[in-house]
Short mmCIF file of C-alpha atoms and ligand atoms in Angstrom, two decimals:
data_model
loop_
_atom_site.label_atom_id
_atom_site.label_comp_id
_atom_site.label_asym_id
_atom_site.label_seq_id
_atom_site.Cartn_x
_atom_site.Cartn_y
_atom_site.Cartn_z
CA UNK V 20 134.06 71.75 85.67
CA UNK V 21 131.31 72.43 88.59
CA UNK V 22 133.74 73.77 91.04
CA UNK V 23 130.80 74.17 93.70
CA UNK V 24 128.59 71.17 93.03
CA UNK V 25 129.99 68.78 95.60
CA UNK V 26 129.95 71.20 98.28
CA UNK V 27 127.39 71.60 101.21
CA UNK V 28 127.10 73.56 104.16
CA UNK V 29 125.19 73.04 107.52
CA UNK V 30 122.67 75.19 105.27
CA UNK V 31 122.16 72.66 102.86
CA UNK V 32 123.75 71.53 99.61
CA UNK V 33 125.19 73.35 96.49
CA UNK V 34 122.88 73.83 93.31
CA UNK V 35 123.52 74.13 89.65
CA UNK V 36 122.17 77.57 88.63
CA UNK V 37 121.84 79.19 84.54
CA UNK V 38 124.50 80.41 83.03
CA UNK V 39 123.38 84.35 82.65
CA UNK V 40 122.70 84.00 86.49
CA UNK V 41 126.09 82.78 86.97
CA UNK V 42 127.13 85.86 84.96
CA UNK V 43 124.46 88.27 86.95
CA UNK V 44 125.97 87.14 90.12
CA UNK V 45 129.55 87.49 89.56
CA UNK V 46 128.91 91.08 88.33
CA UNK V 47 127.28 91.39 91.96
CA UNK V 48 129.94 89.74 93.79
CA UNK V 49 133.47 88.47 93.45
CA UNK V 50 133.29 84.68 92.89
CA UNK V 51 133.55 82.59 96.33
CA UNK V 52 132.60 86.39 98.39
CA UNK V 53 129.04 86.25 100.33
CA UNK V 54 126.04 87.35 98.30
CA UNK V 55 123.02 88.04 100.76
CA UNK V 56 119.68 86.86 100.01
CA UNK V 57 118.19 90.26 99.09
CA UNK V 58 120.98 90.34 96.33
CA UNK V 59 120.27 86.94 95.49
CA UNK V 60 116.76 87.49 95.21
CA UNK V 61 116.84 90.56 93.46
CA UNK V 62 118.76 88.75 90.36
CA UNK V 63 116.60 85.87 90.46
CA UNK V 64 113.08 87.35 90.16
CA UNK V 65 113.76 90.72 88.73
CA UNK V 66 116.72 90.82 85.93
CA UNK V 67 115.58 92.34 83.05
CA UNK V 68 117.71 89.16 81.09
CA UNK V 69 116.40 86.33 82.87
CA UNK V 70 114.82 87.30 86.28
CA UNK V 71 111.37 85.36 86.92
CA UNK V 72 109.48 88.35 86.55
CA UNK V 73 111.31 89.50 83.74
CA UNK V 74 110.47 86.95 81.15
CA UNK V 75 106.77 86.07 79.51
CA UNK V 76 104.52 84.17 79.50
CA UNK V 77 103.53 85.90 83.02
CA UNK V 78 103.69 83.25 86.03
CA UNK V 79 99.71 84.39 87.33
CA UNK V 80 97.15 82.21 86.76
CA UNK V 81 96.01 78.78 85.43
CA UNK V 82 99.07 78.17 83.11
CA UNK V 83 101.32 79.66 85.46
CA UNK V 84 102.94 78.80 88.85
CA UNK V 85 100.04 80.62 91.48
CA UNK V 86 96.63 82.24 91.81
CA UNK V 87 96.39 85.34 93.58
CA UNK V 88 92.73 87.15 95.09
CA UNK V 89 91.78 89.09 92.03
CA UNK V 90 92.52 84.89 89.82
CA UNK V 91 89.93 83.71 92.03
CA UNK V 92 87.09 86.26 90.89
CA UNK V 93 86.27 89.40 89.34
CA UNK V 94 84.76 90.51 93.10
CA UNK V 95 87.83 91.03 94.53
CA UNK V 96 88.68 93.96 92.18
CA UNK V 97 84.78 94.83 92.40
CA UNK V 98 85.06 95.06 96.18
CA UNK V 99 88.30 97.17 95.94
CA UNK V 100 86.57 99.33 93.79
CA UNK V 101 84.53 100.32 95.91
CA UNK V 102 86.71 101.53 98.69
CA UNK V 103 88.38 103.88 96.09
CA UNK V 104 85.08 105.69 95.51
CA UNK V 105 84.47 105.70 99.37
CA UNK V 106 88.60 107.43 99.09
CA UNK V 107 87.33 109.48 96.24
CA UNK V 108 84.38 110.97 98.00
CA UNK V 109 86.32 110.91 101.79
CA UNK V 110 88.84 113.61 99.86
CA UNK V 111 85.43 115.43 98.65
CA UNK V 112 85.65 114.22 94.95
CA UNK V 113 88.60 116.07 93.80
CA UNK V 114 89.45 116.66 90.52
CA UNK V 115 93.01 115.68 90.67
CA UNK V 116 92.92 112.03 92.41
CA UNK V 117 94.28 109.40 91.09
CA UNK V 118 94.53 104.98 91.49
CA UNK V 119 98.41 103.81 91.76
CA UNK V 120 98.46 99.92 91.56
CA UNK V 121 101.52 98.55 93.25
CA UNK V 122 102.84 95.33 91.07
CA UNK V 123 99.48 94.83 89.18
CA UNK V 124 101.21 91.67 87.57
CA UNK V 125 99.09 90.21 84.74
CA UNK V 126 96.27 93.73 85.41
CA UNK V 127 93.49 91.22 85.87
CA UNK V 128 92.93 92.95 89.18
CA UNK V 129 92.72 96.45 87.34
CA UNK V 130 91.00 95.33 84.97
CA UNK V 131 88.45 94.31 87.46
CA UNK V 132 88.99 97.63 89.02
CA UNK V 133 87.74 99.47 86.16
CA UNK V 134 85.09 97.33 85.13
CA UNK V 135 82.95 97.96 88.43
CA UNK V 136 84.01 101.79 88.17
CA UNK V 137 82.07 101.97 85.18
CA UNK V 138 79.19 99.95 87.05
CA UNK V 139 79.81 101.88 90.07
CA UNK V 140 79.07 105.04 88.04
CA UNK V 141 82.86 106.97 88.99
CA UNK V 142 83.75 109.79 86.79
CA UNK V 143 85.12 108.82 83.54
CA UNK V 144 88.49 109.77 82.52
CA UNK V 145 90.68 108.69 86.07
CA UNK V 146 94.25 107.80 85.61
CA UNK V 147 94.86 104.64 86.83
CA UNK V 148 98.47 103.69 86.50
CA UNK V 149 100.18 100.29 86.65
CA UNK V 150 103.02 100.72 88.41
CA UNK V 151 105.37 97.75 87.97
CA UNK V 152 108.78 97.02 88.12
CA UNK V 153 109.09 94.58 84.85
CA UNK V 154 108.72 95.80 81.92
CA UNK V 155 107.25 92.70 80.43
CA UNK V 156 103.99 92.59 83.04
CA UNK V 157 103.85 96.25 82.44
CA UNK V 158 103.01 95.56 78.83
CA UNK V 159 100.92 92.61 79.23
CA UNK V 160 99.15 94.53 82.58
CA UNK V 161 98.49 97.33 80.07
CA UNK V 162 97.46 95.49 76.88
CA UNK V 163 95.03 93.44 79.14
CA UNK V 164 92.86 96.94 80.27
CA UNK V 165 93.40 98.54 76.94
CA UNK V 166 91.40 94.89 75.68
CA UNK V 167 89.46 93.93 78.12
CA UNK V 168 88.22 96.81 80.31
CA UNK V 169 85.23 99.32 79.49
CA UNK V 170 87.06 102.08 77.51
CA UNK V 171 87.08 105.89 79.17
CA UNK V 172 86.43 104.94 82.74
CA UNK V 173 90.19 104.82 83.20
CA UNK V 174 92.90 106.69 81.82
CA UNK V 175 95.07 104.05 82.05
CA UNK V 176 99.34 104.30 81.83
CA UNK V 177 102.40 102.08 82.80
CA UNK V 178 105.14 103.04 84.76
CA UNK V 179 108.41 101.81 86.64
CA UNK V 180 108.26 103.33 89.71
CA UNK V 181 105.70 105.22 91.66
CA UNK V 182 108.41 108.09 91.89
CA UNK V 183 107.77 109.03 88.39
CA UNK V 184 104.37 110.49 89.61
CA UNK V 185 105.63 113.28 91.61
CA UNK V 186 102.79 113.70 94.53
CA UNK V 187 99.62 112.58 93.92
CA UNK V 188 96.09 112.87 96.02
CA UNK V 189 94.31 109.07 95.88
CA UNK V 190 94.84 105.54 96.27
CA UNK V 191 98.06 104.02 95.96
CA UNK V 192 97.50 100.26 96.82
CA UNK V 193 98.84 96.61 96.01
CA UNK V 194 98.05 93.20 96.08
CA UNK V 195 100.68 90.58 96.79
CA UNK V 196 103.81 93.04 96.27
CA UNK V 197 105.46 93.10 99.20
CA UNK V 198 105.86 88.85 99.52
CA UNK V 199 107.73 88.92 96.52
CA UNK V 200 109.87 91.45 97.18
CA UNK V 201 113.65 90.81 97.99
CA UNK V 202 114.37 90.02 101.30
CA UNK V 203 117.26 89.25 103.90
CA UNK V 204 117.79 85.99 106.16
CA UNK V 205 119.05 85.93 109.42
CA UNK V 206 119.81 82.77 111.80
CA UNK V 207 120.04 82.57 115.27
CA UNK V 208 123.60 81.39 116.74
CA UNK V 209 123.86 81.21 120.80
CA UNK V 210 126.22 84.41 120.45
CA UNK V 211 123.81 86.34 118.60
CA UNK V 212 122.21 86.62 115.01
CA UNK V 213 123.93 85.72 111.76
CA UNK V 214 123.21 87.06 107.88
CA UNK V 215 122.11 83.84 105.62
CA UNK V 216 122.93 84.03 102.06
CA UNK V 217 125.25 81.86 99.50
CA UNK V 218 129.07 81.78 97.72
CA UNK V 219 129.35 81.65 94.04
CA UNK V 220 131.42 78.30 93.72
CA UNK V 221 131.78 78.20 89.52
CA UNK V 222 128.27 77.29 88.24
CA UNK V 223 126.79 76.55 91.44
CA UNK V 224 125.79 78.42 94.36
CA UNK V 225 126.61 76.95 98.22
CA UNK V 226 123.91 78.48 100.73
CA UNK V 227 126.70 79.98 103.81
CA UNK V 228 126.31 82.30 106.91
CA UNK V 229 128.03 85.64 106.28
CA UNK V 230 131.56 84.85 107.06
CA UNK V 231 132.64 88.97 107.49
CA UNK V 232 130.47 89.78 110.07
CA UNK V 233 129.42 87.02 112.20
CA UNK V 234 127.42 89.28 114.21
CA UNK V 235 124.59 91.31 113.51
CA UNK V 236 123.84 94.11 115.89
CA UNK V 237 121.64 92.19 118.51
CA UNK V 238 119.56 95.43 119.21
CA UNK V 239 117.75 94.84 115.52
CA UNK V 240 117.05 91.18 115.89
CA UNK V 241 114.77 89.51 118.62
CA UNK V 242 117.42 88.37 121.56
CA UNK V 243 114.73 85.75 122.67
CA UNK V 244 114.35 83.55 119.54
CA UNK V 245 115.56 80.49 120.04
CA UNK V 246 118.87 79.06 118.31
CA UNK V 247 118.44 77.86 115.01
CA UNK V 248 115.63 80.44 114.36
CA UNK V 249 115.33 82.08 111.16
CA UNK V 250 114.07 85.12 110.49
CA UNK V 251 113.33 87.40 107.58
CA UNK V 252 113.21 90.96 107.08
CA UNK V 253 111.38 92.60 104.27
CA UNK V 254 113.89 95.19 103.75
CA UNK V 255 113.22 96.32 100.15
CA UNK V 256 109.21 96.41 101.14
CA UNK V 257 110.11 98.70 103.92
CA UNK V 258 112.17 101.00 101.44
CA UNK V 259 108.63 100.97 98.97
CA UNK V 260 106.59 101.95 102.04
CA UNK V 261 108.95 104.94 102.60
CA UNK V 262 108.74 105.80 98.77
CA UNK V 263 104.77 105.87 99.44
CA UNK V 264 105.11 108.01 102.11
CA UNK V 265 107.61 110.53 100.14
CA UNK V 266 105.12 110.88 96.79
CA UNK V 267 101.73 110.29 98.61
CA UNK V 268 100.35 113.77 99.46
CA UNK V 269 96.86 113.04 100.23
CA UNK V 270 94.41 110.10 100.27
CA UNK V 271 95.37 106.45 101.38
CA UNK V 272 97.35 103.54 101.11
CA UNK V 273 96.50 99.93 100.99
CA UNK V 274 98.37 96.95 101.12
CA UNK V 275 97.15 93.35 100.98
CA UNK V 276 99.56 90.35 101.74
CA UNK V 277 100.03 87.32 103.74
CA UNK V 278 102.59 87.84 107.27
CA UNK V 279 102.15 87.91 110.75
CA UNK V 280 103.98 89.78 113.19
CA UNK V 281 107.54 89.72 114.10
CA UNK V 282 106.94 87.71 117.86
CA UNK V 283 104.57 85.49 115.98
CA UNK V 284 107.04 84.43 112.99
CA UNK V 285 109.72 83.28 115.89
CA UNK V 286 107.51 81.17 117.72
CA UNK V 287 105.12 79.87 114.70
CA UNK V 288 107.74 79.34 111.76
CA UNK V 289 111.04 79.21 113.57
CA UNK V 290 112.83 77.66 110.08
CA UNK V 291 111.85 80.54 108.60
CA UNK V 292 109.47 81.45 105.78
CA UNK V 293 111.03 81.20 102.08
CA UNK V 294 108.67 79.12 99.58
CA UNK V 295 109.12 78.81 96.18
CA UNK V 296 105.88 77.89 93.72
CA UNK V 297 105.87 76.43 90.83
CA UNK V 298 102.89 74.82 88.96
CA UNK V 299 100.57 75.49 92.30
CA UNK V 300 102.92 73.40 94.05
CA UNK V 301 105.65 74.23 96.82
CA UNK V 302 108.99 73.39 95.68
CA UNK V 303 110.93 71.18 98.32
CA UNK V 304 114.04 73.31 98.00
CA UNK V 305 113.52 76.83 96.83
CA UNK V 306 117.34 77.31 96.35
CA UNK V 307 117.22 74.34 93.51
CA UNK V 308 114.06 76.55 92.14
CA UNK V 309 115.66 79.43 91.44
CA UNK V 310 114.37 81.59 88.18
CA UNK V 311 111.89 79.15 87.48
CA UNK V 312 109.88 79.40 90.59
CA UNK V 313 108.35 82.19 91.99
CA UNK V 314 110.02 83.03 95.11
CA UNK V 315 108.14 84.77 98.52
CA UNK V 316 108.25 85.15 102.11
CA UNK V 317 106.21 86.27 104.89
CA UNK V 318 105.52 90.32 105.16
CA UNK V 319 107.01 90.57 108.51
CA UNK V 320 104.56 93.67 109.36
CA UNK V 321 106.20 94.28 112.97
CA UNK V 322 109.02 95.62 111.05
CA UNK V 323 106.93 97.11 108.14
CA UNK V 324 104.72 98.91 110.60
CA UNK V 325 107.68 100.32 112.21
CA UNK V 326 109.20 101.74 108.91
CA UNK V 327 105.76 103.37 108.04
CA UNK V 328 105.47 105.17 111.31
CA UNK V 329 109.16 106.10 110.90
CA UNK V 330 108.20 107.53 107.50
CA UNK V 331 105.28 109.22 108.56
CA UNK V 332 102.68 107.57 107.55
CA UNK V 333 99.61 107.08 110.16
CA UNK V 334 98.19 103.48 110.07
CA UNK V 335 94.04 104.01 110.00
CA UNK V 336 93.40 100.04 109.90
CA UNK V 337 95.35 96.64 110.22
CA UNK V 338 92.95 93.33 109.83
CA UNK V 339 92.10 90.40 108.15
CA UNK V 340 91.94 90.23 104.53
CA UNK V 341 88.34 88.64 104.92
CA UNK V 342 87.17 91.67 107.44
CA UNK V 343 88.72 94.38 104.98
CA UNK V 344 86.32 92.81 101.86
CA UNK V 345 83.35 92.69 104.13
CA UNK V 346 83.56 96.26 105.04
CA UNK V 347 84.69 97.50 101.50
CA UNK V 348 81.83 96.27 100.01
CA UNK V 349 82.10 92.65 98.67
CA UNK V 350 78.30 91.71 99.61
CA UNK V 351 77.54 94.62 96.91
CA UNK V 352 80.01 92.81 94.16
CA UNK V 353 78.20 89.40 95.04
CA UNK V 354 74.90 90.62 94.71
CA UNK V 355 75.77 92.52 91.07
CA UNK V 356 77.71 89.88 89.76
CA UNK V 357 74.58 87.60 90.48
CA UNK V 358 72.29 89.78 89.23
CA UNK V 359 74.18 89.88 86.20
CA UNK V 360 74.84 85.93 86.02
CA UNK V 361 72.99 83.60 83.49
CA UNK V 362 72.39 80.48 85.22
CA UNK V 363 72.04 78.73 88.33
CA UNK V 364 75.63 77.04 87.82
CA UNK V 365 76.97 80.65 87.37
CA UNK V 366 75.08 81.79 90.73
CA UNK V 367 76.75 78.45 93.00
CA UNK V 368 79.99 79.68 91.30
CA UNK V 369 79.65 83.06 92.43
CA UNK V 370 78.60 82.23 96.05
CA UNK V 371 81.53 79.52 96.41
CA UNK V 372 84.04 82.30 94.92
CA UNK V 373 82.87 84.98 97.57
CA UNK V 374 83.45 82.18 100.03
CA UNK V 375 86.99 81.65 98.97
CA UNK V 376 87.81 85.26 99.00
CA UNK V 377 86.49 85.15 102.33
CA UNK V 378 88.06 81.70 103.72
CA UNK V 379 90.37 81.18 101.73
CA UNK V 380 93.03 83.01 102.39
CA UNK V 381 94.47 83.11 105.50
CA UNK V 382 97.24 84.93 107.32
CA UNK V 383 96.65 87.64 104.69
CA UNK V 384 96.08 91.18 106.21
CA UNK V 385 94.53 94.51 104.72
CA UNK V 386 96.60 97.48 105.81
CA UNK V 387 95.84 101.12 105.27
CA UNK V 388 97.39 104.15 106.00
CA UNK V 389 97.49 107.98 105.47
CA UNK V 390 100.09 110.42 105.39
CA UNK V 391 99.48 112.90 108.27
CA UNK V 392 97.11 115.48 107.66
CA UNK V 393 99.56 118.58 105.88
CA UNK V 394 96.87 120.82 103.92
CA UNK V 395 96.34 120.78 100.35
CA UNK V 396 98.90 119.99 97.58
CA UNK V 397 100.11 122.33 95.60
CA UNK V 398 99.81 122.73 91.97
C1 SAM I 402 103.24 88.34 93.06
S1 SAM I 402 103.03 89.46 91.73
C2 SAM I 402 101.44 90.12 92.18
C3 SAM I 402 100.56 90.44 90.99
C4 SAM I 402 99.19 91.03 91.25
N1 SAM I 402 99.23 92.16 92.14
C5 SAM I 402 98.19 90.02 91.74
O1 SAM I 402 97.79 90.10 92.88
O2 SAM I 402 97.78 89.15 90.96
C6 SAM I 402 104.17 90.78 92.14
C7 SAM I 402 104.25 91.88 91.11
O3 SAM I 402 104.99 92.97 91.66
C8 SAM I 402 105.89 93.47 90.67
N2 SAM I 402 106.96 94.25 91.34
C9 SAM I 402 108.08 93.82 91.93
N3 SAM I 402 108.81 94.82 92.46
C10 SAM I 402 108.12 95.95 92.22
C11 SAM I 402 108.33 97.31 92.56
N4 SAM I 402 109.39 97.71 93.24
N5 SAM I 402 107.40 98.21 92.15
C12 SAM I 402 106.31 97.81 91.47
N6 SAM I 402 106.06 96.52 91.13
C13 SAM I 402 106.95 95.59 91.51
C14 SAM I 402 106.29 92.22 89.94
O4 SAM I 402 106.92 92.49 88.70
C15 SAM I 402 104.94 91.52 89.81
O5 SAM I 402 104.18 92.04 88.75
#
């Protein structure tokens, strides 16, 4: 019997979930204790058994559930190749410097990458390493370059976690990572700031405030947002920035994803901003989405900026998405691509993709940082 399913909260109603989430979750949690969102989350996109991220075919694309920069056009990935040359010659063309891609999903972006390397005339041979948490994208991320890509430009390998590198000297950068990563939810009350998250209730989860501690420390949440306002903090991003700052030695880091700053998220999107896709469309409710939706939220970059500079690293840029491609070079990776295209239709298609990349996506942000300057690695 559905002990959960009549129930409802001020928070909304109780959903059915899967059976091996049910499992997952009690393993996480006593049934009927609070589970926070980041738990929650964690389970539902990233479970090796049934998490979102976990299972094939992968969710990118066309047949999937969303289209991300590098979807829209091989210039995307052209453009980004050419600020890791501009890295590669800024650290005076060492012979050690490596490309760390953050989450490459479905590797059409590195693909990309290594295409216009080639074109681009980089030194053969660079290992480029996909760096992703589930080890079905790393497999399809890696059998994609293997196929697709020219061979020898990259050295490509897969990997979990960028702390199986050790230090490295290069570019460490992602694309749409941090959105999906999981995150906590925190609501407003007029005595101060409550954690959002849900109860295991048999096979159905009830969304509930945190009923142990109604309070969280006021000093860490904005004391002007309004009641009702919800608010969420990328806290496993901030932990990945701080793992970029512990293995990057020299060279840069670069981030693109949609957010806004803290001040701005209260005032703009005061319910908060959880969204679940599926099929290119939002899902109403993103709880009754669960496992078979991707699930994201704004990169709330006051807080991410913070942890960098806490970590160390030095933030050389912040800006647009559409500013970042200008100056990296996209004009160059329109004007080969048309060189290179066979018809008229082909050329239109090109100029309307640049302008999407442009235009099209807004509230995303290009952020790059270095660690501080500390001498040469050592062997
Ligand atoms: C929204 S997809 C973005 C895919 C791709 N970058 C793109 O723009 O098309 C997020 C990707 O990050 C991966 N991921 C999640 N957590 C990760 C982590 N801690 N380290 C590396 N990759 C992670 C996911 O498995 C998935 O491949």
């Amino acid at each position: 019997m559905d002990a959960g399913a009549s129930e409802a909260s001020d928070l909304g109603s109780a959903v059915a979930i899967p059976p091996w989430l049910v499992d997952q979750l009690a393993r996480r949690a006593e049934p009927g204790r609070f589970l926070p969102f980041d738990v929650l989350i964690d389970a539902v996109l990233y479970d090796p058994q049934g998490g979102y991220y976990a299972s094939a075919p992968s969710p990118l694309g066309p047949e999937g559930d969303f289209y991300t920069a590098p979807q829209v056009d091989p210039m995307f990935g052209s453009a980004l190749a050419r600020r890791i040359l501009a890295e590669f010659d800024r650290l005076g063309r060492p012979d050690d410097f490596v490309v760390a891609e953050l989450g490459p999903g479905d590797g059409t972006l590195a693909r990309d990458v290594a295409a216009a390397l080639e074109g681009l005339g980089a030194p053969s041979g660079w290992p480029y390493y996909l760096i992703d948490r589930s080890a079905s994208l790393r497999e399809v991320a890696l059998a994609r370059v293997r196929a697709e890509a020219p061979r020898g430009v990259v050295r490509v390998e897969a990997t979990s976690s960028l702390g199986n590198l050790g230090p490295i000297r290069g570019l460490v950068f992602s694309n749409e990572l941090l959105d999906a990563l999981p995150f906590r939810r925190f609501r407003r009350r007029s005595e101060g700031w409550e954690e959002l998250g849900v109860r295991l209730a048999g096979d159905s989860l009830v969304p509930v405030a945190d009923p142990r501690t109604p309070r969280v420390p006021t000093s860490a949440l904005p004391a002007s947002a309004e009641e009702g306002t919800i608010l969420e903090l990328n806290t496993v991003a901030e932990a990945l920035v701080r793992e970029v700052s512990d293995h990057l030695g020299d060279g840069s880091a670069l981030f693109v994803d949609f957010g806004a700053e803290e001040t701005e998220l209260v005032r703009t999107r005061p319910r908060g901003t959880w969204t679940a896709f599926a099929d290119h469309r939002v899902v109403d409710d993103p709880l009754a989405a669960l496992a078979t939706a991707d699930q994201s939220v704004f990169v709330n970059f006051s807080r991410l900026r913070a942890a960098a500079k806490q970590a160390g690293l030095v933030e050389r840029s912040f800006r647009p998405q559409r500013e970042a491609l200008v100056d990296w070079g996209l004009e160059g990776a329109k004007l080969d691509a048309t060189s290179n295209a066979e018809s008229e239709e082909e050329k239109v298609r090109l100029h309307l993709a640049s302008k999407q990349l442009l235009f099209g996506f807004e509230q995303f942000w290009a952020w790059e940082l270095h660690p501080p300057e500390r001498g040469p690695l050592r062997a």
